[in-house]
């Protein structure tokens, strides 16, 4: 929820809200691309990490988020998504590399194996938790992008992890508290 946005039509942001009413995006043909989106502000260390991953994996095709424009040059295995096709490219990709923010949650929501490149201490803590739950793969293990059992395990673990039932769970907890005589 973004409280700074005005109007009912755009009060919420994120991929899952975009997909709700967008039939074109719902009918996406999957491809073998690896989508990279590591947050809205890119620092030089993270850009260099992405460049190294791409350089070490010339046989893979990468689609980069629009904010990489001017920071990484297009090559035969690199494409930079424009804003108009960002969501299409993200959903169509086989794997994503992301920071531990909104894009990661959206990747899990889309049941994608996500390799994580945290940008802050809070993201590192969140990524560590998700690694323990085997919901993501550490960026240092990107060589495992070709390891089908690891990718299959992560995809299996992410099924229904974000299931849109959070409000129902909170309501049940509130009802339980309401009926708990020790609480009152």
Short mmCIF file of N, CA and C in Angstrom, two decimals:
data_model
loop_
_atom_site.label_atom_id
_atom_site.label_comp_id
_atom_site.label_asym_id
_atom_site.label_seq_id
_atom_site.Cartn_x
_atom_site.Cartn_y
_atom_site.Cartn_z
N UNK A 1 0.85 -1.18 0.00
CA UNK A 1 0.00 0.00 0.00
C UNK A 1 0.89 1.23 0.00
N UNK A 2 0.66 2.10 -0.91
CA UNK A 2 1.44 3.33 -1.00
C UNK A 2 0.55 4.50 -0.63
N UNK A 3 0.70 5.04 0.58
CA UNK A 3 -0.17 6.09 1.08
C UNK A 3 0.03 7.41 0.35
N UNK A 4 1.14 7.57 -0.38
CA UNK A 4 1.41 8.83 -1.07
C UNK A 4 0.65 8.95 -2.39
N UNK A 5 0.18 7.84 -2.91
CA UNK A 5 -0.56 7.87 -4.17
C UNK A 5 -1.98 8.36 -3.93
N UNK A 6 -2.51 9.10 -4.88
CA UNK A 6 -3.85 9.67 -4.75
C UNK A 6 -4.81 8.94 -5.69
N UNK A 7 -6.05 8.85 -5.27
CA UNK A 7 -7.06 8.25 -6.13
C UNK A 7 -7.19 6.76 -5.89
N UNK A 8 -8.36 6.23 -6.10
CA UNK A 8 -8.62 4.82 -5.83
C UNK A 8 -7.97 3.89 -6.84
N UNK A 9 -7.82 4.32 -8.08
CA UNK A 9 -7.33 3.42 -9.12
C UNK A 9 -5.85 3.09 -8.98
N UNK A 10 -5.11 3.90 -8.24
CA UNK A 10 -3.68 3.61 -8.12
C UNK A 10 -3.18 3.67 -6.67
N UNK A 11 -4.02 3.34 -5.72
CA UNK A 11 -3.60 3.37 -4.32
C UNK A 11 -2.66 2.21 -3.99
N UNK A 12 -2.74 1.15 -4.74
CA UNK A 12 -1.88 0.00 -4.50
C UNK A 12 -0.90 -0.14 -5.65
N UNK A 13 0.30 -0.64 -5.35
CA UNK A 13 1.26 -0.84 -6.42
C UNK A 13 1.93 -2.19 -6.23
N UNK A 14 2.54 -2.66 -7.27
CA UNK A 14 3.17 -3.97 -7.24
C UNK A 14 2.63 -4.81 -8.37
N UNK A 15 3.38 -5.86 -8.69
CA UNK A 15 2.99 -6.68 -9.84
C UNK A 15 1.65 -7.37 -9.66
N UNK A 16 1.36 -7.88 -8.46
CA UNK A 16 0.13 -8.66 -8.33
C UNK A 16 -1.10 -7.81 -8.59
N UNK A 17 -1.06 -6.51 -8.29
CA UNK A 17 -2.19 -5.64 -8.57
C UNK A 17 -2.28 -5.34 -10.06
N UNK A 18 -1.16 -5.29 -10.73
CA UNK A 18 -1.15 -5.06 -12.17
C UNK A 18 -1.78 -6.23 -12.90
N UNK A 19 -1.51 -7.43 -12.45
CA UNK A 19 -2.00 -8.63 -13.13
C UNK A 19 -3.49 -8.85 -12.95
N UNK A 20 -4.07 -8.33 -11.90
CA UNK A 20 -5.48 -8.59 -11.60
C UNK A 20 -6.38 -8.24 -12.78
N UNK A 21 -6.19 -7.06 -13.36
CA UNK A 21 -7.08 -6.60 -14.42
C UNK A 21 -6.41 -6.51 -15.79
N UNK A 22 -5.31 -7.16 -15.96
CA UNK A 22 -4.60 -7.03 -17.22
C UNK A 22 -4.54 -8.39 -17.93
N UNK A 23 -5.49 -8.64 -18.80
CA UNK A 23 -5.57 -9.95 -19.46
C UNK A 23 -4.37 -10.22 -20.35
N UNK A 24 -3.78 -9.19 -20.95
CA UNK A 24 -2.61 -9.37 -21.81
C UNK A 24 -1.46 -9.99 -21.01
N UNK A 25 -1.27 -9.51 -19.80
CA UNK A 25 -0.18 -10.01 -18.96
C UNK A 25 -0.48 -11.42 -18.46
N UNK A 26 -1.75 -11.72 -18.19
CA UNK A 26 -2.10 -13.05 -17.69
C UNK A 26 -1.79 -14.14 -18.72
N UNK A 27 -1.79 -13.79 -20.01
CA UNK A 27 -1.55 -14.78 -21.06
C UNK A 27 -0.13 -14.66 -21.59
N UNK A 28 0.83 -14.82 -20.71
CA UNK A 28 2.24 -14.66 -21.07
C UNK A 28 2.83 -16.02 -21.40
N UNK A 29 3.55 -16.07 -22.51
CA UNK A 29 4.27 -17.28 -22.87
C UNK A 29 5.62 -17.26 -22.16
N UNK A 30 5.90 -18.30 -21.40
CA UNK A 30 7.16 -18.39 -20.65
C UNK A 30 8.34 -18.54 -21.59
N UNK A 31 9.48 -18.00 -21.16
CA UNK A 31 10.71 -18.14 -21.93
C UNK A 31 11.86 -18.51 -20.98
N UNK A 32 13.04 -18.67 -21.48
CA UNK A 32 14.20 -19.04 -20.67
C UNK A 32 15.03 -17.85 -20.21
N UNK A 33 14.51 -16.64 -20.37
CA UNK A 33 15.24 -15.45 -19.97
C UNK A 33 15.38 -15.36 -18.45
N UNK A 34 16.41 -14.66 -18.03
CA UNK A 34 16.61 -14.37 -16.62
C UNK A 34 16.39 -12.87 -16.45
N UNK A 35 15.41 -12.53 -15.64
CA UNK A 35 15.05 -11.13 -15.45
C UNK A 35 15.79 -10.58 -14.24
N UNK A 36 16.40 -9.40 -14.40
CA UNK A 36 17.15 -8.79 -13.30
C UNK A 36 16.55 -7.44 -12.97
N UNK A 37 16.11 -7.31 -11.72
CA UNK A 37 15.60 -6.05 -11.19
C UNK A 37 16.04 -5.97 -9.74
N UNK A 38 16.98 -5.09 -9.44
CA UNK A 38 17.53 -5.06 -8.07
C UNK A 38 17.24 -3.74 -7.36
N UNK A 39 16.04 -3.25 -7.52
CA UNK A 39 15.62 -2.05 -6.80
C UNK A 39 15.65 -0.81 -7.67
N UNK A 40 15.07 0.24 -7.13
CA UNK A 40 14.95 1.48 -7.92
C UNK A 40 16.24 2.28 -7.95
N UNK A 41 17.07 2.16 -6.93
CA UNK A 41 18.35 2.88 -6.96
C UNK A 41 19.47 1.86 -7.05
N UNK A 42 20.28 2.00 -8.07
CA UNK A 42 21.36 1.06 -8.32
C UNK A 42 22.68 1.64 -7.83
N UNK A 43 23.40 0.88 -7.00
CA UNK A 43 24.72 1.36 -6.62
C UNK A 43 25.77 0.62 -7.46
N UNK A 44 26.96 1.18 -7.52
CA UNK A 44 28.01 0.66 -8.39
C UNK A 44 28.39 -0.78 -8.06
N UNK A 45 28.42 -1.14 -6.78
CA UNK A 45 28.77 -2.52 -6.40
C UNK A 45 27.77 -3.52 -6.97
N UNK A 46 26.48 -3.19 -6.89
CA UNK A 46 25.45 -4.11 -7.40
C UNK A 46 25.49 -4.17 -8.93
N UNK A 47 25.73 -3.04 -9.56
CA UNK A 47 25.85 -3.04 -11.03
C UNK A 47 27.02 -3.92 -11.45
N UNK A 48 28.14 -3.80 -10.74
CA UNK A 48 29.31 -4.63 -11.05
C UNK A 48 29.04 -6.10 -10.80
N UNK A 49 28.27 -6.42 -9.76
CA UNK A 49 27.88 -7.82 -9.50
C UNK A 49 27.06 -8.37 -10.65
N UNK A 50 26.12 -7.56 -11.14
CA UNK A 50 25.28 -7.99 -12.27
C UNK A 50 26.14 -8.17 -13.52
N UNK A 51 27.06 -7.24 -13.77
CA UNK A 51 27.95 -7.36 -14.93
C UNK A 51 28.76 -8.65 -14.86
N UNK A 52 29.25 -9.00 -13.67
CA UNK A 52 30.03 -10.23 -13.50
C UNK A 52 29.18 -11.46 -13.77
N UNK A 53 27.97 -11.49 -13.27
CA UNK A 53 27.07 -12.62 -13.52
C UNK A 53 26.84 -12.79 -15.01
N UNK A 54 26.58 -11.69 -15.70
CA UNK A 54 26.33 -11.75 -17.14
C UNK A 54 27.59 -12.19 -17.88
N UNK A 55 28.73 -11.63 -17.51
CA UNK A 55 30.00 -11.97 -18.17
C UNK A 55 30.34 -13.46 -17.98
N UNK A 56 30.04 -14.00 -16.79
CA UNK A 56 30.34 -15.41 -16.50
C UNK A 56 29.32 -16.39 -17.08
N UNK A 57 28.26 -15.87 -17.65
CA UNK A 57 27.18 -16.71 -18.17
C UNK A 57 26.75 -16.23 -19.55
N UNK A 58 27.69 -16.18 -20.47
CA UNK A 58 27.43 -15.68 -21.82
C UNK A 58 26.39 -16.50 -22.57
N UNK A 59 26.19 -17.75 -22.16
CA UNK A 59 25.23 -18.61 -22.86
C UNK A 59 23.78 -18.38 -22.42
N UNK A 60 23.56 -17.57 -21.38
CA UNK A 60 22.22 -17.30 -20.90
C UNK A 60 21.74 -15.94 -21.42
N UNK A 61 20.43 -15.78 -21.54
CA UNK A 61 19.87 -14.51 -22.00
C UNK A 61 19.28 -13.76 -20.81
N UNK A 62 19.66 -12.50 -20.67
CA UNK A 62 19.23 -11.66 -19.55
C UNK A 62 18.37 -10.51 -20.04
N UNK A 63 17.31 -10.23 -19.30
CA UNK A 63 16.48 -9.05 -19.52
C UNK A 63 16.64 -8.20 -18.26
N UNK A 64 17.08 -6.96 -18.43
CA UNK A 64 17.32 -6.07 -17.30
C UNK A 64 16.19 -5.07 -17.14
N UNK A 65 15.95 -4.66 -15.90
CA UNK A 65 14.93 -3.64 -15.61
C UNK A 65 15.31 -2.33 -16.29
N UNK A 66 14.33 -1.47 -16.54
CA UNK A 66 14.59 -0.21 -17.26
C UNK A 66 15.65 0.69 -16.62
N UNK A 67 15.81 0.62 -15.29
CA UNK A 67 16.77 1.52 -14.65
C UNK A 67 18.23 1.13 -14.91
N UNK A 68 18.48 0.04 -15.63
CA UNK A 68 19.84 -0.32 -16.04
C UNK A 68 20.27 0.41 -17.31
N UNK A 69 19.32 1.08 -17.98
CA UNK A 69 19.63 1.79 -19.21
C UNK A 69 20.74 2.82 -18.96
N UNK A 70 21.80 2.75 -19.75
CA UNK A 70 22.94 3.65 -19.59
C UNK A 70 23.96 3.16 -18.57
N UNK A 71 23.64 2.09 -17.86
CA UNK A 71 24.56 1.56 -16.85
C UNK A 71 25.22 0.26 -17.31
N UNK A 72 24.52 -0.47 -18.17
CA UNK A 72 25.04 -1.70 -18.76
C UNK A 72 24.72 -1.67 -20.25
N UNK A 73 25.69 -1.96 -21.06
CA UNK A 73 25.51 -1.93 -22.51
C UNK A 73 24.78 -3.17 -23.00
N UNK A 74 23.93 -2.97 -23.99
CA UNK A 74 23.24 -4.10 -24.62
C UNK A 74 24.27 -4.95 -25.36
N UNK A 75 24.09 -6.24 -25.28
CA UNK A 75 24.91 -7.20 -26.02
C UNK A 75 23.97 -8.25 -26.56
N UNK A 76 24.54 -9.28 -27.19
CA UNK A 76 23.66 -10.29 -27.78
C UNK A 76 22.88 -11.07 -26.72
N UNK A 77 23.41 -11.18 -25.51
CA UNK A 77 22.68 -11.91 -24.47
C UNK A 77 22.04 -10.98 -23.43
N UNK A 78 22.01 -9.65 -23.72
CA UNK A 78 21.44 -8.68 -22.78
C UNK A 78 20.41 -7.82 -23.50
N UNK A 79 19.26 -7.70 -22.90
CA UNK A 79 18.24 -6.79 -23.37
C UNK A 79 17.81 -5.95 -22.18
N UNK A 80 17.49 -4.70 -22.41
CA UNK A 80 16.98 -3.85 -21.33
C UNK A 80 15.51 -3.59 -21.61
N UNK A 81 14.69 -3.98 -20.65
CA UNK A 81 13.24 -3.83 -20.80
C UNK A 81 12.87 -2.36 -20.74
N UNK A 82 11.87 -1.98 -21.54
CA UNK A 82 11.33 -0.64 -21.35
C UNK A 82 10.21 -0.73 -20.31
N UNK A 83 9.80 0.42 -19.80
CA UNK A 83 8.78 0.43 -18.74
C UNK A 83 7.49 -0.24 -19.20
N UNK A 84 7.14 -0.05 -20.45
CA UNK A 84 5.89 -0.59 -20.99
C UNK A 84 5.87 -2.13 -20.92
N UNK A 85 7.02 -2.77 -21.15
CA UNK A 85 7.08 -4.24 -21.17
C UNK A 85 7.67 -4.85 -19.91
N UNK A 86 7.91 -4.04 -18.89
CA UNK A 86 8.54 -4.52 -17.65
C UNK A 86 7.78 -5.71 -17.08
N UNK A 87 6.48 -5.57 -16.86
CA UNK A 87 5.70 -6.63 -16.23
C UNK A 87 5.61 -7.87 -17.10
N UNK A 88 5.47 -7.68 -18.38
CA UNK A 88 5.43 -8.81 -19.31
C UNK A 88 6.74 -9.60 -19.24
N UNK A 89 7.87 -8.88 -19.32
CA UNK A 89 9.18 -9.55 -19.28
C UNK A 89 9.43 -10.23 -17.95
N UNK A 90 9.02 -9.60 -16.87
CA UNK A 90 9.20 -10.19 -15.54
C UNK A 90 8.42 -11.50 -15.43
N UNK A 91 7.16 -11.47 -15.82
CA UNK A 91 6.33 -12.66 -15.69
C UNK A 91 6.77 -13.76 -16.66
N UNK A 92 7.21 -13.40 -17.86
CA UNK A 92 7.58 -14.40 -18.86
C UNK A 92 8.91 -15.08 -18.55
N UNK A 93 9.74 -14.46 -17.74
CA UNK A 93 11.08 -15.02 -17.47
C UNK A 93 11.01 -16.30 -16.65
N UNK A 94 12.03 -17.12 -16.82
CA UNK A 94 12.12 -18.40 -16.11
C UNK A 94 12.63 -18.20 -14.68
N UNK A 95 13.58 -17.30 -14.52
CA UNK A 95 14.27 -17.07 -13.25
C UNK A 95 14.41 -15.57 -13.08
N UNK A 96 14.49 -15.11 -11.82
CA UNK A 96 14.78 -13.69 -11.62
C UNK A 96 15.93 -13.51 -10.64
N UNK A 97 16.61 -12.40 -10.83
CA UNK A 97 17.63 -11.95 -9.87
C UNK A 97 17.10 -10.63 -9.35
N UNK A 98 16.98 -10.50 -8.06
CA UNK A 98 16.37 -9.32 -7.48
C UNK A 98 16.96 -9.01 -6.12
N UNK A 99 16.69 -7.80 -5.63
CA UNK A 99 17.05 -7.50 -4.26
C UNK A 99 15.99 -8.13 -3.36
N UNK A 100 16.06 -7.92 -2.08
CA UNK A 100 15.10 -8.55 -1.17
C UNK A 100 13.99 -7.58 -0.81
N UNK A 101 13.38 -6.97 -1.83
CA UNK A 101 12.30 -6.02 -1.63
C UNK A 101 11.04 -6.49 -2.31
N UNK A 102 10.27 -5.54 -2.85
CA UNK A 102 8.99 -5.86 -3.49
C UNK A 102 9.13 -6.82 -4.66
N UNK A 103 10.15 -6.63 -5.48
CA UNK A 103 10.31 -7.52 -6.64
C UNK A 103 10.50 -8.97 -6.22
N UNK A 104 11.18 -9.18 -5.10
CA UNK A 104 11.35 -10.54 -4.61
C UNK A 104 10.02 -11.15 -4.22
N UNK A 105 9.21 -10.41 -3.48
CA UNK A 105 7.89 -10.93 -3.10
C UNK A 105 7.03 -11.20 -4.33
N UNK A 106 7.14 -10.33 -5.32
CA UNK A 106 6.39 -10.53 -6.55
C UNK A 106 6.90 -11.75 -7.30
N UNK A 107 8.22 -11.98 -7.27
CA UNK A 107 8.78 -13.18 -7.89
C UNK A 107 8.28 -14.45 -7.22
N UNK A 108 8.24 -14.42 -5.89
CA UNK A 108 7.72 -15.57 -5.14
C UNK A 108 6.24 -15.76 -5.46
N UNK A 109 5.50 -14.66 -5.52
CA UNK A 109 4.08 -14.72 -5.87
C UNK A 109 3.88 -15.36 -7.24
N UNK A 110 4.80 -15.10 -8.16
CA UNK A 110 4.73 -15.68 -9.51
C UNK A 110 5.37 -17.06 -9.59
N UNK A 111 5.79 -17.59 -8.45
CA UNK A 111 6.39 -18.93 -8.36
C UNK A 111 7.66 -19.02 -9.19
N UNK A 112 8.51 -18.00 -9.09
CA UNK A 112 9.79 -17.98 -9.80
C UNK A 112 10.92 -18.33 -8.86
N UNK A 113 11.89 -19.08 -9.32
CA UNK A 113 13.12 -19.23 -8.55
C UNK A 113 13.84 -17.87 -8.57
N UNK A 114 14.11 -17.33 -7.40
CA UNK A 114 14.73 -16.02 -7.29
C UNK A 114 16.12 -16.14 -6.67
N UNK A 115 17.08 -15.55 -7.34
CA UNK A 115 18.42 -15.39 -6.79
C UNK A 115 18.46 -13.98 -6.22
N UNK A 116 18.94 -13.84 -4.99
CA UNK A 116 18.78 -12.58 -4.29
C UNK A 116 20.10 -11.87 -4.07
N UNK A 117 20.07 -10.57 -4.36
CA UNK A 117 21.21 -9.67 -4.20
C UNK A 117 20.76 -8.53 -3.29
N UNK A 118 20.78 -8.74 -1.95
CA UNK A 118 20.28 -7.71 -1.02
C UNK A 118 21.08 -6.41 -1.12
N UNK A 119 20.38 -5.29 -0.90
CA UNK A 119 21.02 -3.98 -0.99
C UNK A 119 21.19 -3.30 0.37
N UNK A 120 20.42 -3.71 1.38
CA UNK A 120 20.50 -3.08 2.70
C UNK A 120 20.62 -4.15 3.78
N UNK A 121 20.89 -3.73 4.99
CA UNK A 121 20.98 -4.68 6.12
C UNK A 121 19.62 -5.36 6.35
N UNK A 122 18.54 -4.61 6.24
CA UNK A 122 17.21 -5.21 6.42
C UNK A 122 16.94 -6.25 5.35
N UNK A 123 17.34 -5.96 4.11
CA UNK A 123 17.16 -6.93 3.04
C UNK A 123 18.03 -8.16 3.27
N UNK A 124 19.22 -7.98 3.80
CA UNK A 124 20.08 -9.13 4.12
C UNK A 124 19.41 -10.02 5.15
N UNK A 125 18.81 -9.41 6.17
CA UNK A 125 18.13 -10.18 7.22
C UNK A 125 16.92 -10.94 6.64
N UNK A 126 16.15 -10.27 5.81
CA UNK A 126 14.99 -10.90 5.18
C UNK A 126 15.43 -12.03 4.25
N UNK A 127 16.48 -11.79 3.47
CA UNK A 127 16.99 -12.82 2.55
C UNK A 127 17.49 -14.03 3.32
N UNK A 128 18.15 -13.80 4.45
CA UNK A 128 18.65 -14.91 5.28
C UNK A 128 17.48 -15.78 5.76
N UNK A 129 16.40 -15.14 6.17
CA UNK A 129 15.21 -15.86 6.61
C UNK A 129 14.64 -16.71 5.46
N UNK A 130 14.53 -16.10 4.27
CA UNK A 130 13.98 -16.82 3.12
C UNK A 130 14.90 -17.95 2.66
N UNK A 131 16.21 -17.76 2.81
CA UNK A 131 17.17 -18.83 2.49
C UNK A 131 16.96 -20.02 3.42
N UNK A 132 16.76 -19.74 4.71
CA UNK A 132 16.52 -20.82 5.68
C UNK A 132 15.26 -21.61 5.33
N UNK A 133 14.25 -20.91 4.80
CA UNK A 133 12.99 -21.56 4.40
C UNK A 133 13.08 -22.19 3.01
N UNK A 134 14.23 -22.03 2.35
CA UNK A 134 14.47 -22.57 1.00
C UNK A 134 13.48 -22.03 -0.02
N UNK A 135 13.19 -20.71 0.11
CA UNK A 135 12.29 -20.06 -0.83
C UNK A 135 13.04 -19.28 -1.90
N UNK A 136 14.34 -19.08 -1.69
CA UNK A 136 15.18 -18.35 -2.64
C UNK A 136 16.53 -19.05 -2.73
N UNK A 137 17.35 -18.57 -3.65
CA UNK A 137 18.71 -19.08 -3.80
C UNK A 137 19.66 -17.90 -3.63
N UNK A 138 20.73 -18.09 -2.90
CA UNK A 138 21.72 -17.04 -2.68
C UNK A 138 22.39 -16.68 -4.00
N UNK A 139 22.60 -15.39 -4.22
CA UNK A 139 23.21 -14.93 -5.47
C UNK A 139 24.59 -15.53 -5.68
N UNK A 140 25.29 -15.84 -4.59
CA UNK A 140 26.62 -16.44 -4.70
C UNK A 140 26.56 -17.84 -5.31
N UNK A 141 25.37 -18.41 -5.37
CA UNK A 141 25.18 -19.73 -5.97
C UNK A 141 24.51 -19.63 -7.34
N UNK A 142 24.74 -18.53 -8.05
CA UNK A 142 24.08 -18.37 -9.34
C UNK A 142 24.44 -19.48 -10.32
N UNK A 143 25.60 -20.11 -10.11
CA UNK A 143 25.96 -21.25 -10.96
C UNK A 143 24.91 -22.35 -10.86
N UNK A 144 24.08 -22.32 -9.81
CA UNK A 144 23.01 -23.30 -9.66
C UNK A 144 21.78 -22.97 -10.51
N UNK A 145 21.86 -21.91 -11.31
CA UNK A 145 20.74 -21.57 -12.18
C UNK A 145 20.48 -22.68 -13.19
N UNK A 146 21.48 -23.49 -13.43
CA UNK A 146 21.33 -24.62 -14.36
C UNK A 146 21.03 -25.93 -13.61
N UNK A 147 21.02 -25.87 -12.29
CA UNK A 147 20.80 -27.06 -11.46
C UNK A 147 19.29 -27.29 -11.32
N UNK A 148 18.75 -28.16 -12.15
CA UNK A 148 17.31 -28.37 -12.18
C UNK A 148 16.71 -28.82 -10.85
N UNK A 149 17.37 -29.71 -10.07
CA UNK A 149 16.78 -30.09 -8.78
C UNK A 149 16.65 -28.90 -7.81
N UNK A 150 17.65 -28.01 -7.80
CA UNK A 150 17.55 -26.85 -6.90
C UNK A 150 16.44 -25.92 -7.37
N UNK A 151 16.36 -25.67 -8.65
CA UNK A 151 15.32 -24.80 -9.19
C UNK A 151 13.95 -25.40 -8.93
N UNK A 152 13.82 -26.70 -9.13
CA UNK A 152 12.54 -27.38 -8.91
C UNK A 152 12.15 -27.30 -7.43
N UNK A 153 13.12 -27.47 -6.52
CA UNK A 153 12.84 -27.40 -5.08
C UNK A 153 12.35 -26.00 -4.69
N UNK A 154 13.01 -24.96 -5.19
CA UNK A 154 12.61 -23.60 -4.86
C UNK A 154 11.21 -23.32 -5.42
N UNK A 155 10.95 -23.73 -6.66
CA UNK A 155 9.62 -23.54 -7.24
C UNK A 155 8.55 -24.27 -6.42
N UNK A 156 8.87 -25.50 -5.99
CA UNK A 156 7.92 -26.26 -5.18
C UNK A 156 7.66 -25.55 -3.85
N UNK A 157 8.70 -25.02 -3.23
CA UNK A 157 8.55 -24.36 -1.93
C UNK A 157 7.78 -23.05 -2.02
N UNK A 158 7.79 -22.39 -3.18
CA UNK A 158 7.10 -21.11 -3.31
C UNK A 158 5.63 -21.24 -3.67
N UNK A 159 5.20 -22.44 -4.06
CA UNK A 159 3.79 -22.62 -4.42
C UNK A 159 2.93 -22.28 -3.21
N UNK A 160 1.99 -21.39 -3.42
CA UNK A 160 1.01 -20.96 -2.41
C UNK A 160 1.62 -20.29 -1.18
N UNK A 161 2.88 -19.88 -1.23
CA UNK A 161 3.45 -19.20 -0.06
C UNK A 161 2.83 -17.82 0.10
N UNK A 162 2.50 -17.17 -1.00
CA UNK A 162 1.73 -15.93 -0.97
C UNK A 162 0.39 -16.29 -1.59
N UNK A 163 -0.62 -16.45 -0.72
CA UNK A 163 -1.88 -17.03 -1.18
C UNK A 163 -3.08 -16.10 -1.05
N UNK A 164 -2.86 -14.82 -0.77
CA UNK A 164 -3.94 -13.84 -0.64
C UNK A 164 -4.92 -14.15 0.49
N UNK A 165 -4.48 -14.90 1.49
CA UNK A 165 -5.36 -15.24 2.62
C UNK A 165 -4.90 -14.59 3.92
N UNK A 166 -4.02 -13.61 3.83
CA UNK A 166 -3.51 -12.93 5.03
C UNK A 166 -4.60 -12.25 5.83
N UNK A 167 -5.54 -11.57 5.16
CA UNK A 167 -6.62 -10.88 5.87
C UNK A 167 -7.50 -11.87 6.62
N UNK A 168 -7.76 -13.03 6.03
CA UNK A 168 -8.56 -14.06 6.69
C UNK A 168 -7.84 -14.56 7.94
N UNK A 169 -6.52 -14.76 7.84
CA UNK A 169 -5.75 -15.22 9.00
C UNK A 169 -5.78 -14.20 10.13
N UNK A 170 -5.67 -12.92 9.79
CA UNK A 170 -5.71 -11.88 10.81
C UNK A 170 -7.09 -11.85 11.46
N UNK A 171 -8.14 -11.98 10.68
CA UNK A 171 -9.50 -12.00 11.22
C UNK A 171 -9.67 -13.16 12.20
N UNK A 172 -9.15 -14.33 11.87
CA UNK A 172 -9.23 -15.48 12.77
C UNK A 172 -8.49 -15.21 14.08
N UNK A 173 -7.33 -14.55 13.99
CA UNK A 173 -6.58 -14.21 15.21
C UNK A 173 -7.36 -13.23 16.07
N UNK A 174 -7.99 -12.24 15.44
CA UNK A 174 -8.78 -11.26 16.18
C UNK A 174 -9.97 -11.94 16.85
N UNK A 175 -10.65 -12.82 16.10
CA UNK A 175 -11.78 -13.56 16.68
C UNK A 175 -11.33 -14.40 17.87
N UNK A 176 -10.18 -15.04 17.73
CA UNK A 176 -9.65 -15.86 18.82
C UNK A 176 -9.37 -15.00 20.05
N UNK A 177 -8.78 -13.83 19.84
CA UNK A 177 -8.52 -12.91 20.95
C UNK A 177 -9.81 -12.44 21.59
N UNK A 178 -10.83 -12.18 20.77
CA UNK A 178 -12.11 -11.71 21.26
C UNK A 178 -12.75 -12.76 22.17
N UNK A 179 -12.59 -14.03 21.83
CA UNK A 179 -13.19 -15.11 22.61
C UNK A 179 -12.30 -15.58 23.76
N UNK A 180 -11.07 -15.10 23.82
CA UNK A 180 -10.14 -15.50 24.88
C UNK A 180 -10.43 -14.68 26.14
N UNK A 181 -10.97 -15.34 27.17
CA UNK A 181 -11.36 -14.64 28.41
C UNK A 181 -10.16 -14.07 29.14
N UNK A 182 -8.99 -14.68 29.00
CA UNK A 182 -7.79 -14.18 29.66
C UNK A 182 -7.29 -12.87 29.06
N UNK A 183 -7.65 -12.63 27.82
CA UNK A 183 -7.20 -11.41 27.13
C UNK A 183 -7.93 -10.19 27.68
N UNK A 184 -9.21 -10.36 27.99
CA UNK A 184 -10.03 -9.21 28.44
C UNK A 184 -9.94 -9.09 29.93
#
